[in-house]
Coordinates of C-alpha atoms and ligand atoms in Angstrom, one line a residue:
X2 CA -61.9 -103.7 112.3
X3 CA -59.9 -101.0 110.3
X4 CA -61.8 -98.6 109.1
X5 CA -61.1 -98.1 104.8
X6 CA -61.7 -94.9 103.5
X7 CA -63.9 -94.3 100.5
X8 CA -62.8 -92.0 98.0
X9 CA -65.3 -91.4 95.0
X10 CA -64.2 -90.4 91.7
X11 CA -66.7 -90.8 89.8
X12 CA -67.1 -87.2 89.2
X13 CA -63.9 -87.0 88.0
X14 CA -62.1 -89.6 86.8
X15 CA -65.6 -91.0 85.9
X16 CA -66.5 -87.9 84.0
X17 CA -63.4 -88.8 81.4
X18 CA -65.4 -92.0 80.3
X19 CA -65.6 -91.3 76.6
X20 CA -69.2 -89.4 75.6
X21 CA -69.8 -88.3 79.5
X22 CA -69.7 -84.2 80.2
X23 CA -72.2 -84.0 83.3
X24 CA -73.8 -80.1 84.1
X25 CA -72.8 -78.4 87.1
X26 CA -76.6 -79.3 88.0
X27 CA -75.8 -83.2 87.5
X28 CA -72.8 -83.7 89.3
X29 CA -74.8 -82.0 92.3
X30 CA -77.5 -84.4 91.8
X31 CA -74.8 -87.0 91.9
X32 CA -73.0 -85.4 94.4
X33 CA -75.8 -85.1 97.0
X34 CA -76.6 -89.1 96.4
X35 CA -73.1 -89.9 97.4
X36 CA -73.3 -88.0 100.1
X37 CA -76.4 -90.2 101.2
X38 CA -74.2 -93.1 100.1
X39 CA -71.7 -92.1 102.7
X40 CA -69.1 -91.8 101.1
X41 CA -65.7 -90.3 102.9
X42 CA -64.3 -88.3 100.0
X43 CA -66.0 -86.7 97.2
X44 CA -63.6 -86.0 94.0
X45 CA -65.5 -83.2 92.1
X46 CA -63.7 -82.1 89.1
X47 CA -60.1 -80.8 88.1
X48 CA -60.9 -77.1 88.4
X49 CA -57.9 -75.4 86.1
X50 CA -59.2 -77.4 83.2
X51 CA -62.4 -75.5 82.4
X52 CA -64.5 -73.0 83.6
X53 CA -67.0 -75.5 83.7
X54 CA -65.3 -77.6 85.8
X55 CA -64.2 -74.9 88.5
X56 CA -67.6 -74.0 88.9
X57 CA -69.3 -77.6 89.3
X58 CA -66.3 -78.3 91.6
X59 CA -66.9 -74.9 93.7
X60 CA -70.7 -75.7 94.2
X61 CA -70.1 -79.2 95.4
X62 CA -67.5 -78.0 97.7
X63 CA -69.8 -75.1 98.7
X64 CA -73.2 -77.2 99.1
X65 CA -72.4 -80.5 100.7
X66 CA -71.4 -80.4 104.1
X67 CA -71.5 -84.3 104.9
X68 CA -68.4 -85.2 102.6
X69 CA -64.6 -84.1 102.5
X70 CA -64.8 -82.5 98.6
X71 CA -61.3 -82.9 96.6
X72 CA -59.9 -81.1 93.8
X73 CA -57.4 -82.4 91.4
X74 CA -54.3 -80.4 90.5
X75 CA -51.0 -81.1 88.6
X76 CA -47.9 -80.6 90.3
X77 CA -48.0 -77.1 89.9
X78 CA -48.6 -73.9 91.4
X79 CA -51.5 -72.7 89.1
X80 CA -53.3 -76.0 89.3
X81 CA -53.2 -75.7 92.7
X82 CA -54.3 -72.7 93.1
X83 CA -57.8 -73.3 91.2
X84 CA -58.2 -76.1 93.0
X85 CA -57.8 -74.0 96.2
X86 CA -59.8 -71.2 95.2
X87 CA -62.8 -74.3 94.0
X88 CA -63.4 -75.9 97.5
X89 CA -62.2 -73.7 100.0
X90 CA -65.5 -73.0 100.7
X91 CA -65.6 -76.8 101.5
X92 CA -66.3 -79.3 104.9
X93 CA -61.8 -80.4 105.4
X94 CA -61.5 -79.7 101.0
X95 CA -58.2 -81.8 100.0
X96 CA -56.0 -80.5 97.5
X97 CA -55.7 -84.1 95.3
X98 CA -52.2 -83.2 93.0
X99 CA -50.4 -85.8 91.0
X100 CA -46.7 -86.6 89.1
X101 CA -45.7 -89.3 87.0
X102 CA -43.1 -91.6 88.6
X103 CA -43.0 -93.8 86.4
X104 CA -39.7 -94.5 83.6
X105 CA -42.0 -94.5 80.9
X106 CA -44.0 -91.5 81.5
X107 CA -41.0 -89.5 83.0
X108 CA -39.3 -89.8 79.9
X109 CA -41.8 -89.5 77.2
X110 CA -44.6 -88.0 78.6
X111 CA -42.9 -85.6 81.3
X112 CA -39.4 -84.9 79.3
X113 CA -37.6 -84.9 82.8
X114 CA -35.3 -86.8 85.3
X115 CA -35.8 -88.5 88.4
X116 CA -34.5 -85.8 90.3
X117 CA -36.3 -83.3 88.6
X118 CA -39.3 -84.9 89.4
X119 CA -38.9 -85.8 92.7
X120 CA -38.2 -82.3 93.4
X121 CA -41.4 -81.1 91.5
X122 CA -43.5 -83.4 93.7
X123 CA -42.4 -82.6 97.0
X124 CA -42.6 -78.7 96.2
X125 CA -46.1 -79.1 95.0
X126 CA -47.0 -80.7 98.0
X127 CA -45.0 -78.2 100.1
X128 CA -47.5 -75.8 98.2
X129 CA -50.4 -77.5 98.4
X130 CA -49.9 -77.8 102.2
X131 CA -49.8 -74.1 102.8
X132 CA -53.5 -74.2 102.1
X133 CA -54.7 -77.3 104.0
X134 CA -53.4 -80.1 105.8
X135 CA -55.3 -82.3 103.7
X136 CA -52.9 -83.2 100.7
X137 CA -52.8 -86.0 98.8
X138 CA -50.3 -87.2 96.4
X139 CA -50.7 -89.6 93.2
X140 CA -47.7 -90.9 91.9
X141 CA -49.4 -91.8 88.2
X142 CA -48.1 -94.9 86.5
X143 CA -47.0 -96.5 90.2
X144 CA -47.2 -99.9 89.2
X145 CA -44.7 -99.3 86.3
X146 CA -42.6 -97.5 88.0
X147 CA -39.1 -98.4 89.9
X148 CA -40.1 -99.6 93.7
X149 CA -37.4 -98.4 95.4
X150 CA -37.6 -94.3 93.4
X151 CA -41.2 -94.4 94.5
X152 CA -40.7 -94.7 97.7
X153 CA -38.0 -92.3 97.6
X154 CA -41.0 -89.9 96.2
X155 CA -43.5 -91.3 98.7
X156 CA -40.6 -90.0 101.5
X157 CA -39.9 -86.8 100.3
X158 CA -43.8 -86.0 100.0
X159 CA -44.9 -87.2 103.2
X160 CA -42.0 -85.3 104.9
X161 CA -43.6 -82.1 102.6
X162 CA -47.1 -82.5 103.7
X163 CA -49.3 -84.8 102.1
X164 CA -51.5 -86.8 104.7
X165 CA -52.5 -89.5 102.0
X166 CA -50.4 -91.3 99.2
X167 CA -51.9 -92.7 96.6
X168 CA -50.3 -95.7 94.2
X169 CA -52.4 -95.6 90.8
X170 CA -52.3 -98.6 88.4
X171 CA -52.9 -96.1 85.9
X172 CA -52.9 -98.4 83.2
X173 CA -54.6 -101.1 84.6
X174 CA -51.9 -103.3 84.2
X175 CA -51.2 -104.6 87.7
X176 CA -52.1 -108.7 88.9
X177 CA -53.3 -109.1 92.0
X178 CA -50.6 -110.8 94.0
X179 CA -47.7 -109.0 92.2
X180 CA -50.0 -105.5 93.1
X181 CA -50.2 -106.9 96.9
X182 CA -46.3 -107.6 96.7
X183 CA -45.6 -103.8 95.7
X184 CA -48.0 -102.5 97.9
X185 CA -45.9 -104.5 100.7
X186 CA -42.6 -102.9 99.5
X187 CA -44.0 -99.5 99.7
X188 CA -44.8 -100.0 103.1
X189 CA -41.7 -101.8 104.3
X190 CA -39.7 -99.3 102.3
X191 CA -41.2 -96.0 103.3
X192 CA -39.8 -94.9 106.5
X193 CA -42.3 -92.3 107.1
X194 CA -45.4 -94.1 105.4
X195 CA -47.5 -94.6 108.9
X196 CA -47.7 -90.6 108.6
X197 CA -49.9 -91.4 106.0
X198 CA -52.6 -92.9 104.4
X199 CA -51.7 -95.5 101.4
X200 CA -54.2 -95.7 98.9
X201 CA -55.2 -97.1 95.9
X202 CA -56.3 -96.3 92.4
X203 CA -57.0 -99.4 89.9
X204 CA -58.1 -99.3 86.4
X205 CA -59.6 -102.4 84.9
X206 CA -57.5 -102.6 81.7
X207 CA -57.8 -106.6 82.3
X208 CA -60.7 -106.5 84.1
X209 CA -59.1 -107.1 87.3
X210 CA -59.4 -103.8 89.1
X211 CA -61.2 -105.1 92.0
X212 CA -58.9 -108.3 92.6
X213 CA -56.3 -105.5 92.6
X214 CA -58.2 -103.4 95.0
X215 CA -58.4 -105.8 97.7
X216 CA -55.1 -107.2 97.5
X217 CA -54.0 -104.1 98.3
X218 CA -56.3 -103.6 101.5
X219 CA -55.1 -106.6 102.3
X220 CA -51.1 -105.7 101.9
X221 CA -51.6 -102.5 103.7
X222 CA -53.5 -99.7 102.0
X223 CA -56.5 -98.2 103.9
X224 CA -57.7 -96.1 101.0
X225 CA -59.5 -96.5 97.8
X226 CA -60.6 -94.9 94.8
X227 CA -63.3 -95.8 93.1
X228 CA -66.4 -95.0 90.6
X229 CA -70.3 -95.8 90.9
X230 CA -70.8 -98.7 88.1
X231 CA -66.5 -98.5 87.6
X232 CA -67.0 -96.1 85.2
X233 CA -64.3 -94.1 84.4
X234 CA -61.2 -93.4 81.3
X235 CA -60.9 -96.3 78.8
X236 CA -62.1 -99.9 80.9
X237 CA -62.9 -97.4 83.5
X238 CA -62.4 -97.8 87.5
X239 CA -62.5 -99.8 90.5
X240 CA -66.6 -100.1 91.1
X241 CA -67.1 -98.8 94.2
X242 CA -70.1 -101.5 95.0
X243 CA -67.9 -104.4 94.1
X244 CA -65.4 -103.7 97.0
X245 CA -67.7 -102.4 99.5
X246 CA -69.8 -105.5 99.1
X247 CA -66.8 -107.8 98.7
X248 CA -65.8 -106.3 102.0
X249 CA -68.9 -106.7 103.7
X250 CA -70.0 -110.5 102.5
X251 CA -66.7 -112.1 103.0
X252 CA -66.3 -110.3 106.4
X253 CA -64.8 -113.8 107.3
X254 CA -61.5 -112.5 105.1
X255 CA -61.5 -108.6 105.5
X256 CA -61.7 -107.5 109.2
X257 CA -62.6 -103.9 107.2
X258 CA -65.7 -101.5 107.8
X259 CA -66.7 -98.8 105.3
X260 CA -69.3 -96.3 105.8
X261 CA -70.8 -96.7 102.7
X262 CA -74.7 -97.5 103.5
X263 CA -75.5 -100.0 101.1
X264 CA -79.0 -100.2 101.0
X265 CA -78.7 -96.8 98.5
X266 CA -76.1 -98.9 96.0
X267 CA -78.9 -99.1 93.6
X268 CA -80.6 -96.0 93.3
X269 CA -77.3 -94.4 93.3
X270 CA -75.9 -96.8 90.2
X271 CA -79.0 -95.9 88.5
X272 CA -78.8 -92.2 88.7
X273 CA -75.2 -92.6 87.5
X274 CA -76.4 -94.6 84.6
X275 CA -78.9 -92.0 83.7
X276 CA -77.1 -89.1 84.1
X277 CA -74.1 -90.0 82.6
X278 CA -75.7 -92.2 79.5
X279 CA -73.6 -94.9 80.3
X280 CA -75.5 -98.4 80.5
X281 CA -74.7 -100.7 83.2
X282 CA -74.5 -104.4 81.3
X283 CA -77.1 -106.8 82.5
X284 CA -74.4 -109.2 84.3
X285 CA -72.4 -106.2 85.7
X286 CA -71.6 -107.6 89.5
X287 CA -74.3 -106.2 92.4
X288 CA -76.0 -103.5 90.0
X289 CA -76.5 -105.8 86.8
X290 CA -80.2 -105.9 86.0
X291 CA -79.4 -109.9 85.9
X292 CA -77.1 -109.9 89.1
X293 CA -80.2 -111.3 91.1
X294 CA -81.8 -112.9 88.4
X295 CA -82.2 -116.5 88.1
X296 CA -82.9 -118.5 85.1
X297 CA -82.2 -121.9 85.3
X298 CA -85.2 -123.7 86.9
X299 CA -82.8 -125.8 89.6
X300 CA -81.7 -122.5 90.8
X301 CA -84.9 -121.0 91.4
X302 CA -86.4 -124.3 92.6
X303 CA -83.5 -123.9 95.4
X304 CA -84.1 -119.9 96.0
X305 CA -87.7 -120.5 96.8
X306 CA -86.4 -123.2 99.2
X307 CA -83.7 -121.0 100.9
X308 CA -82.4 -117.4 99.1
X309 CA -79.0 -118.1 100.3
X310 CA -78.5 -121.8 98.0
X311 CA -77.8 -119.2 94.8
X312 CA -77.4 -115.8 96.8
X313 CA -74.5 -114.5 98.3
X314 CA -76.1 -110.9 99.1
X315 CA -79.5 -110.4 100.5
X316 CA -80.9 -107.9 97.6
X317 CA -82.4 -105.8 99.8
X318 CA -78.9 -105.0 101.2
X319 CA -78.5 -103.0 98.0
X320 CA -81.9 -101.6 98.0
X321 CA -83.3 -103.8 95.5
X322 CA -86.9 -103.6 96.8
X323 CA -88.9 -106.9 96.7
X324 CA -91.7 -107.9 94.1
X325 CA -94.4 -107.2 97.0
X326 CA -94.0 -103.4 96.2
X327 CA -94.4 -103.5 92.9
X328 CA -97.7 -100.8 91.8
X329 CA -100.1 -99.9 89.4
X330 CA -103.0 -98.0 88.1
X331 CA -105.4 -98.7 91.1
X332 CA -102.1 -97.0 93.4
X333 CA -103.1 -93.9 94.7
X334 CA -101.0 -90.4 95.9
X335 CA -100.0 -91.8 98.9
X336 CA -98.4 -95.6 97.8
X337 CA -96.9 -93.1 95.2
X338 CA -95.2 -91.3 97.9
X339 CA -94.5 -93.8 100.8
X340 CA -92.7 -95.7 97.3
X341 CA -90.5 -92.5 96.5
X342 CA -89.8 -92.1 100.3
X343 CA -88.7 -95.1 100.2
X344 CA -86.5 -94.8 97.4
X345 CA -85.2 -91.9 99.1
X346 CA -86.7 -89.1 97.0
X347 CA -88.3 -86.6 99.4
X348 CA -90.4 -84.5 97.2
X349 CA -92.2 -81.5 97.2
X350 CA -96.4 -81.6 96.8
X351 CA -96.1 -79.5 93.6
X352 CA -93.9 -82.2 92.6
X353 CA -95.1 -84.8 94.0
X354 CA -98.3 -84.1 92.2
X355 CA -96.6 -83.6 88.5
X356 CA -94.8 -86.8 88.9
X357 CA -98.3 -88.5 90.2
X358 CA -99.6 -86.8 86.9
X359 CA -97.0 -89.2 84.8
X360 CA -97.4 -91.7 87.1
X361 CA -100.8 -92.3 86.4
X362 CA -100.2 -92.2 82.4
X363 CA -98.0 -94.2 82.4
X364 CA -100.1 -96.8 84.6
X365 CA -102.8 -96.6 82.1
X366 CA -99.9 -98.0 79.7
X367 CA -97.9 -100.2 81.5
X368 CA -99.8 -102.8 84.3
X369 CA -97.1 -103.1 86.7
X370 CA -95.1 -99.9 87.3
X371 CA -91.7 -100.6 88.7
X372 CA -89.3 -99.0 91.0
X373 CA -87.2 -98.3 87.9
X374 CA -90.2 -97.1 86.2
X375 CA -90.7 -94.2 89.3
X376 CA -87.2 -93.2 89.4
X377 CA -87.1 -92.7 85.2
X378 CA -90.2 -90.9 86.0
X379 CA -88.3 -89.0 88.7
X380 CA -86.0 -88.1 86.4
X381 CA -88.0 -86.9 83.6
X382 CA -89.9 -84.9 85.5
X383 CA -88.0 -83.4 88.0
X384 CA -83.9 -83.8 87.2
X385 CA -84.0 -82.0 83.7
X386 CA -82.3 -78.8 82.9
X387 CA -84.5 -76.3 81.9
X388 CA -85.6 -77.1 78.0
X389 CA -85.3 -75.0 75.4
X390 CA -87.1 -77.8 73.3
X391 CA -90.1 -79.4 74.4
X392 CA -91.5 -82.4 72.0
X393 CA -95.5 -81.4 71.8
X394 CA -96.5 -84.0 69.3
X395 CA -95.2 -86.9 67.3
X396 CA -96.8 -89.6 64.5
X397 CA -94.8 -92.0 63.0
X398 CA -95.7 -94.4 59.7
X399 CA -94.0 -97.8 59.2
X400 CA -93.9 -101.1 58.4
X401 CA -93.2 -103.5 55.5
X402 CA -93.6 -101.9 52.2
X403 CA -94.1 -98.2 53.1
X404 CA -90.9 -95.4 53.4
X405 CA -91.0 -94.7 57.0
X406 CA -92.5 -90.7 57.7
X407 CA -92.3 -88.8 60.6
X408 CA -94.6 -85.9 61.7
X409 CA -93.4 -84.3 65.0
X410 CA -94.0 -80.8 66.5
X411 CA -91.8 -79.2 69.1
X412 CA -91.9 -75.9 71.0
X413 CA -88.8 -73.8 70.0
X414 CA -88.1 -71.0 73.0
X415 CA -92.4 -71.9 73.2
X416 CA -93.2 -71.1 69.6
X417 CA -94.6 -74.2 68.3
X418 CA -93.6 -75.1 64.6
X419 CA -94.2 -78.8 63.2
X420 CA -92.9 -80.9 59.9
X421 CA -92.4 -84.6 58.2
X422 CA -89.7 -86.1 56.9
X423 CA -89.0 -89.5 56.0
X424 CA -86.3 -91.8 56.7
X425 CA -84.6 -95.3 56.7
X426 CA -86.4 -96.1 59.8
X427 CA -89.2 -94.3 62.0
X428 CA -86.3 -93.3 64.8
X429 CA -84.1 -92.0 61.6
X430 CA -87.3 -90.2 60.5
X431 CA -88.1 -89.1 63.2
X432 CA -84.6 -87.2 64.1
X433 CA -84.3 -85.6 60.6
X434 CA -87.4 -84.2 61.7
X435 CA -86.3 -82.7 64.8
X436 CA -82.9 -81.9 63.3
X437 CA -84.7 -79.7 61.1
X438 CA -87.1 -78.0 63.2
X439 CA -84.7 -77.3 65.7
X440 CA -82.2 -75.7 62.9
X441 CA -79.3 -77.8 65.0
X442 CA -75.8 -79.2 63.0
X443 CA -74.5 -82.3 65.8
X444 CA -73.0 -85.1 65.1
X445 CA -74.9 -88.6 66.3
X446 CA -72.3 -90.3 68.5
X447 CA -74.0 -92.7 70.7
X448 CA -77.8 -94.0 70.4
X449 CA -78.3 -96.8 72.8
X450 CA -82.0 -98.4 73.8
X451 CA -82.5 -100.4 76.9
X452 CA -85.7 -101.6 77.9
X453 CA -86.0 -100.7 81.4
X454 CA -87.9 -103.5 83.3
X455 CA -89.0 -106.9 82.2
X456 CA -91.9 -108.0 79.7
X457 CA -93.5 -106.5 76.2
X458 CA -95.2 -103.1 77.9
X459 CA -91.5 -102.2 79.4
X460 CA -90.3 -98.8 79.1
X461 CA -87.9 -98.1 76.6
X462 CA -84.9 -96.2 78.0
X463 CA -83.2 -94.7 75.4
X464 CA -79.9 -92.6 75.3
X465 CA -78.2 -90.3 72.8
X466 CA -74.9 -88.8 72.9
X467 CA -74.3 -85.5 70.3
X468 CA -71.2 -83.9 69.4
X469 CA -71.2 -80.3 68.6
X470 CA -67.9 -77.8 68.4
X471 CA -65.8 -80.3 70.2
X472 CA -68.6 -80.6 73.1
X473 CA -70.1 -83.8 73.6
X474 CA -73.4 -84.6 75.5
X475 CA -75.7 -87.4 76.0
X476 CA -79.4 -87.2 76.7
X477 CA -81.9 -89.7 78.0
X478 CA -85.4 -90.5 77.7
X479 CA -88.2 -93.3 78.7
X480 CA -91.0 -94.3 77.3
X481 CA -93.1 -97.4 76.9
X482 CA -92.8 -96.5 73.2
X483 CA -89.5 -96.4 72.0
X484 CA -89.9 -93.8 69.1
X485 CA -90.9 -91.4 71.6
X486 CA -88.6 -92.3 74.0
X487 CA -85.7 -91.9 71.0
X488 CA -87.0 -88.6 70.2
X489 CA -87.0 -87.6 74.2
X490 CA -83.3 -88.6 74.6
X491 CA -82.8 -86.8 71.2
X492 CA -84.2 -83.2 72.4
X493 CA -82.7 -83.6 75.9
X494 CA -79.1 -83.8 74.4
X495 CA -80.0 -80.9 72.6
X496 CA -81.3 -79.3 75.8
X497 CA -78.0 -79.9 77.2
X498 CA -75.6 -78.7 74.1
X499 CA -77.9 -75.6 74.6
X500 CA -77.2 -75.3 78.4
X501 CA -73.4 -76.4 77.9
X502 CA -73.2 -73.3 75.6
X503 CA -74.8 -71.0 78.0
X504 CA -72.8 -72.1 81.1
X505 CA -69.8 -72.6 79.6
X506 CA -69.3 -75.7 81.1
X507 CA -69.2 -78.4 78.3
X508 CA -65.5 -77.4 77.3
X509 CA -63.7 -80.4 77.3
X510 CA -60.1 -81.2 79.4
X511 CA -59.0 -84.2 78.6
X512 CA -56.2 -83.0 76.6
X513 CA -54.5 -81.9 80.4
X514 CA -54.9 -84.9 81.9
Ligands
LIG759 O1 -55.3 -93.1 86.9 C1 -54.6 -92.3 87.4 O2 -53.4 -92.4 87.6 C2 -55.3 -91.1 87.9 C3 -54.5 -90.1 88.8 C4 -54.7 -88.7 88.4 C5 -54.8 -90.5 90.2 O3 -56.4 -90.9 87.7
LIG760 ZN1 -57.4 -92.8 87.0

């Protein structure tokens, strides 16, 4: 069995997905679950862009011990220096820097020759390696790039330094057999490439990241980058749980390990989704609300008989816990507990007892409380920043026949001030409201509702991204009503414009990239 490495992106490339800016608090949230994941590589940020960025990258490489924590840098010295100075403090930090190889980027994007570049690479990396051993090299834009000048580039780094070399598809542009056929090249044609590590970086541009993914492991490669739920710039990124459990079910193709423990796939998609506001669609492979569900009465005629007539994975692999644990308003402190332990939140008894509090709320709501339904109330409770605006009260009028009105009352800094407004609808009523009260100017971006689990009492999961000064947020909330749960998501956006501000880090650095 070769052993593929796992390298997570999600905090970085992932974090470019239109509408996503993630608080240095979040991406340790997300950072620590990864970490539980198992994960080999963590890549936490691109530290010269932003303030913001440095910091969340410094604290992830200063705070988890269990994961190598990267940094990404251009090919040059300052980049590389921030990137140093982030995760130095970190468990074997590598220095992640990247150069265009590609005709069409060298010449429009870059402005300079092959030559030019290939020097620029290798002296990055020849920079880079004076901090740390662990260098990698991207060459962006591989898969449109000349074959034989990459590995030229691939050489010259590897003889500079760099310990892994990575071939992006950039653009998401690559088939899978012509990706395995380049792959091949690069390894016949590299005359120092078993000095390094080859990996690979798809995009899904035509949906075929994945495909891409493992015909490279199978043509050589023994790395690969990835993102929780393939989130990531444009059609996002290779999903992580699509080639670790590729890997794993067709183990009679792939004689490939990972160490990714897979039973935490799902609690870690779903803290992605939350935090980063970006909904996983129902069929989505392995995390897909609907990617064990089935409909059609043949196929659940033959489950009963045998799970593995319509299953391929065993749910639980994924930590998709079975009906049996389902609970409700007769579950005490303890099922609570043994539930969240089991989910892998280990919590506090101060907290434990505020989310017992919600728990039993929302029980006198909803009959069946689900494991989704604990972990939104996990979140609500216990992941938020600290709020500068806390909803105390809200009424809302509608129906056929009547203008929609809104009374709500928030605490401002814990000064309570109320209004009504009305509006085309109760949620549009209801955010003029708050948009007054909380004296606040952001543009509505996103506003997405997703009903958590099954049936009419579900929660409402609701998310809303805000634009403010060129920062963008998004904010989530759940509630069996969706009015509150709109209004939730609402403030906590605001919440996180507010915190953004004070930190500093919601300054945006796209434009580097
Ligand atoms: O897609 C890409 O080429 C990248 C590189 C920076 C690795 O994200
Ligand atoms: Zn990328």
């Amino acid at each position: 069995m070769d052993r593929i490495i796992i390298f997570d992106t999600t905090l970085r490339d992932g974090e470019q997905s239109p509408g996503v800016s993630l608080n240095v608090d979040e991406k340790l949230q997300i950072g620590r679950q990864l970490e539980k994941l198992g994960i080999d590589v963590l890549e936490a940020g691109f530290p010269v862009a932003s303030p913001g960025d440095f910091s969340g990258v410094k604290r992830l490489a200063d705070e988890l011990k269990g994961v190598q924590v990267a940094a990404l840098a251009r090919a040059s010295e300052k980049d590389i220096d921030a990137a140093w100075e982030a995760i130095k403090g970190g468990v074997q930090p590598r220095i992640h820097t990247f150069l265009a190889t590609s005709d069409i980027h060298m010449k429009y994007k870059l402005r300079k020759s092959r030559d030019e570049v290939l020097e620029m690479a290798s002296r990055a990396v020849a920079y880079a390696a004076r901090y740390t051993s662990n260098v990698e090299f991207s060459a962006e834009d591989a898969s449109r790039s000349d074959l034989d000048f990459l590995c030229k580039v691939f050489q010259a780094v590897i003889d500079a330094g760099a310990t892994t070399v990575n071939f992006p598809d950039t653009v998401g542009y690559a088939i899978p057999w012509d990706f395995a056929r380049m792959i091949e090249y690069v390894v016949e044609n590299t005359p120092n490439i078993h000095k390094a590590v080859l990996s690979v970086h798809c995009h899904n541009d035509l949906g075929l990241a994945t495909a891409n993914v493992l015909s490279a492991l199978n043509a050589g490669a023994r790395q690969v980058e990835c993102t929780i739920n393939g989130i990531g710039e444009r059609a996002g990124n290779t999903a992580m749980e699509e080639v670790v459990m590729a890997i794993r079910t067709r183990k009679d193709l792939f004689q490939f390990d990972t160490s990714i423990e897979t039973r935490h796939i799902t609690a870690t998609s779903r803290l992605v989704s939350r935090l980063t506001g970006m909904v996983v669609q129902p069929n989505k492979a392995i995390v897909g609300a609907n990617a064990f569900a089935h409909e059609s009465g043949i196929h659940q005629d033959g489950v009963l008989k045998e799970r593995t007539t319509y299953e391929i994975i065993d749910p639980r692999d994924i930590g998709l816990s079975s009906g049996k644990l389902v609970l409700g308003k007769h579950s005490g402190r303890h099922a609570l507990k043994a539930r969240l332990e089991e989910m892998g939140y280990r919590l506090s008894e101060s907290e434990l007892d505020n989310v017992f509090a919600s728990f039993k709320s929302l029980a006198d709501k909803k009959k069946e409380i689900y494991p989704e339904d604990i972990e939104a109330l996990v979140a609500e409770k216990l992941l938020r920043i600290p709020d500068r605006y806390r909803l105390v009260y809200l009424h809302v009028a509608g129906g056929s026949g009547i203008r929609p009105t809104a009374t709500v009352a928030i605490e401002v800094d814990g000064q309570e001030r109320a209004t009504a407004c009305m509006g085309a609808g109760p949620i549009d009523a209801a955010f003029k409201a708050v948009e007054k009260l909380t004296e606040t100017r952001s543009n509505l971006l996103r506003f997405s509702v997703n009903a958590i689990t099954g049936g009419t009492d579900a929660q409402g999961e609701v998310s809303v991204s805000l634009e403010e000064d060129g920062v963008d947020v998004t904010g989530q909330g759940a509630d069996p009503d969706i009015i509150t749960a709109s209004v939730r998501a609402y403030l906590n956006a605001l919440n996180r414009l507010e915190y953004s501000k004070r930190k500093g880090d919601g300054d945006r650095k796209r434009a580097s990239l």
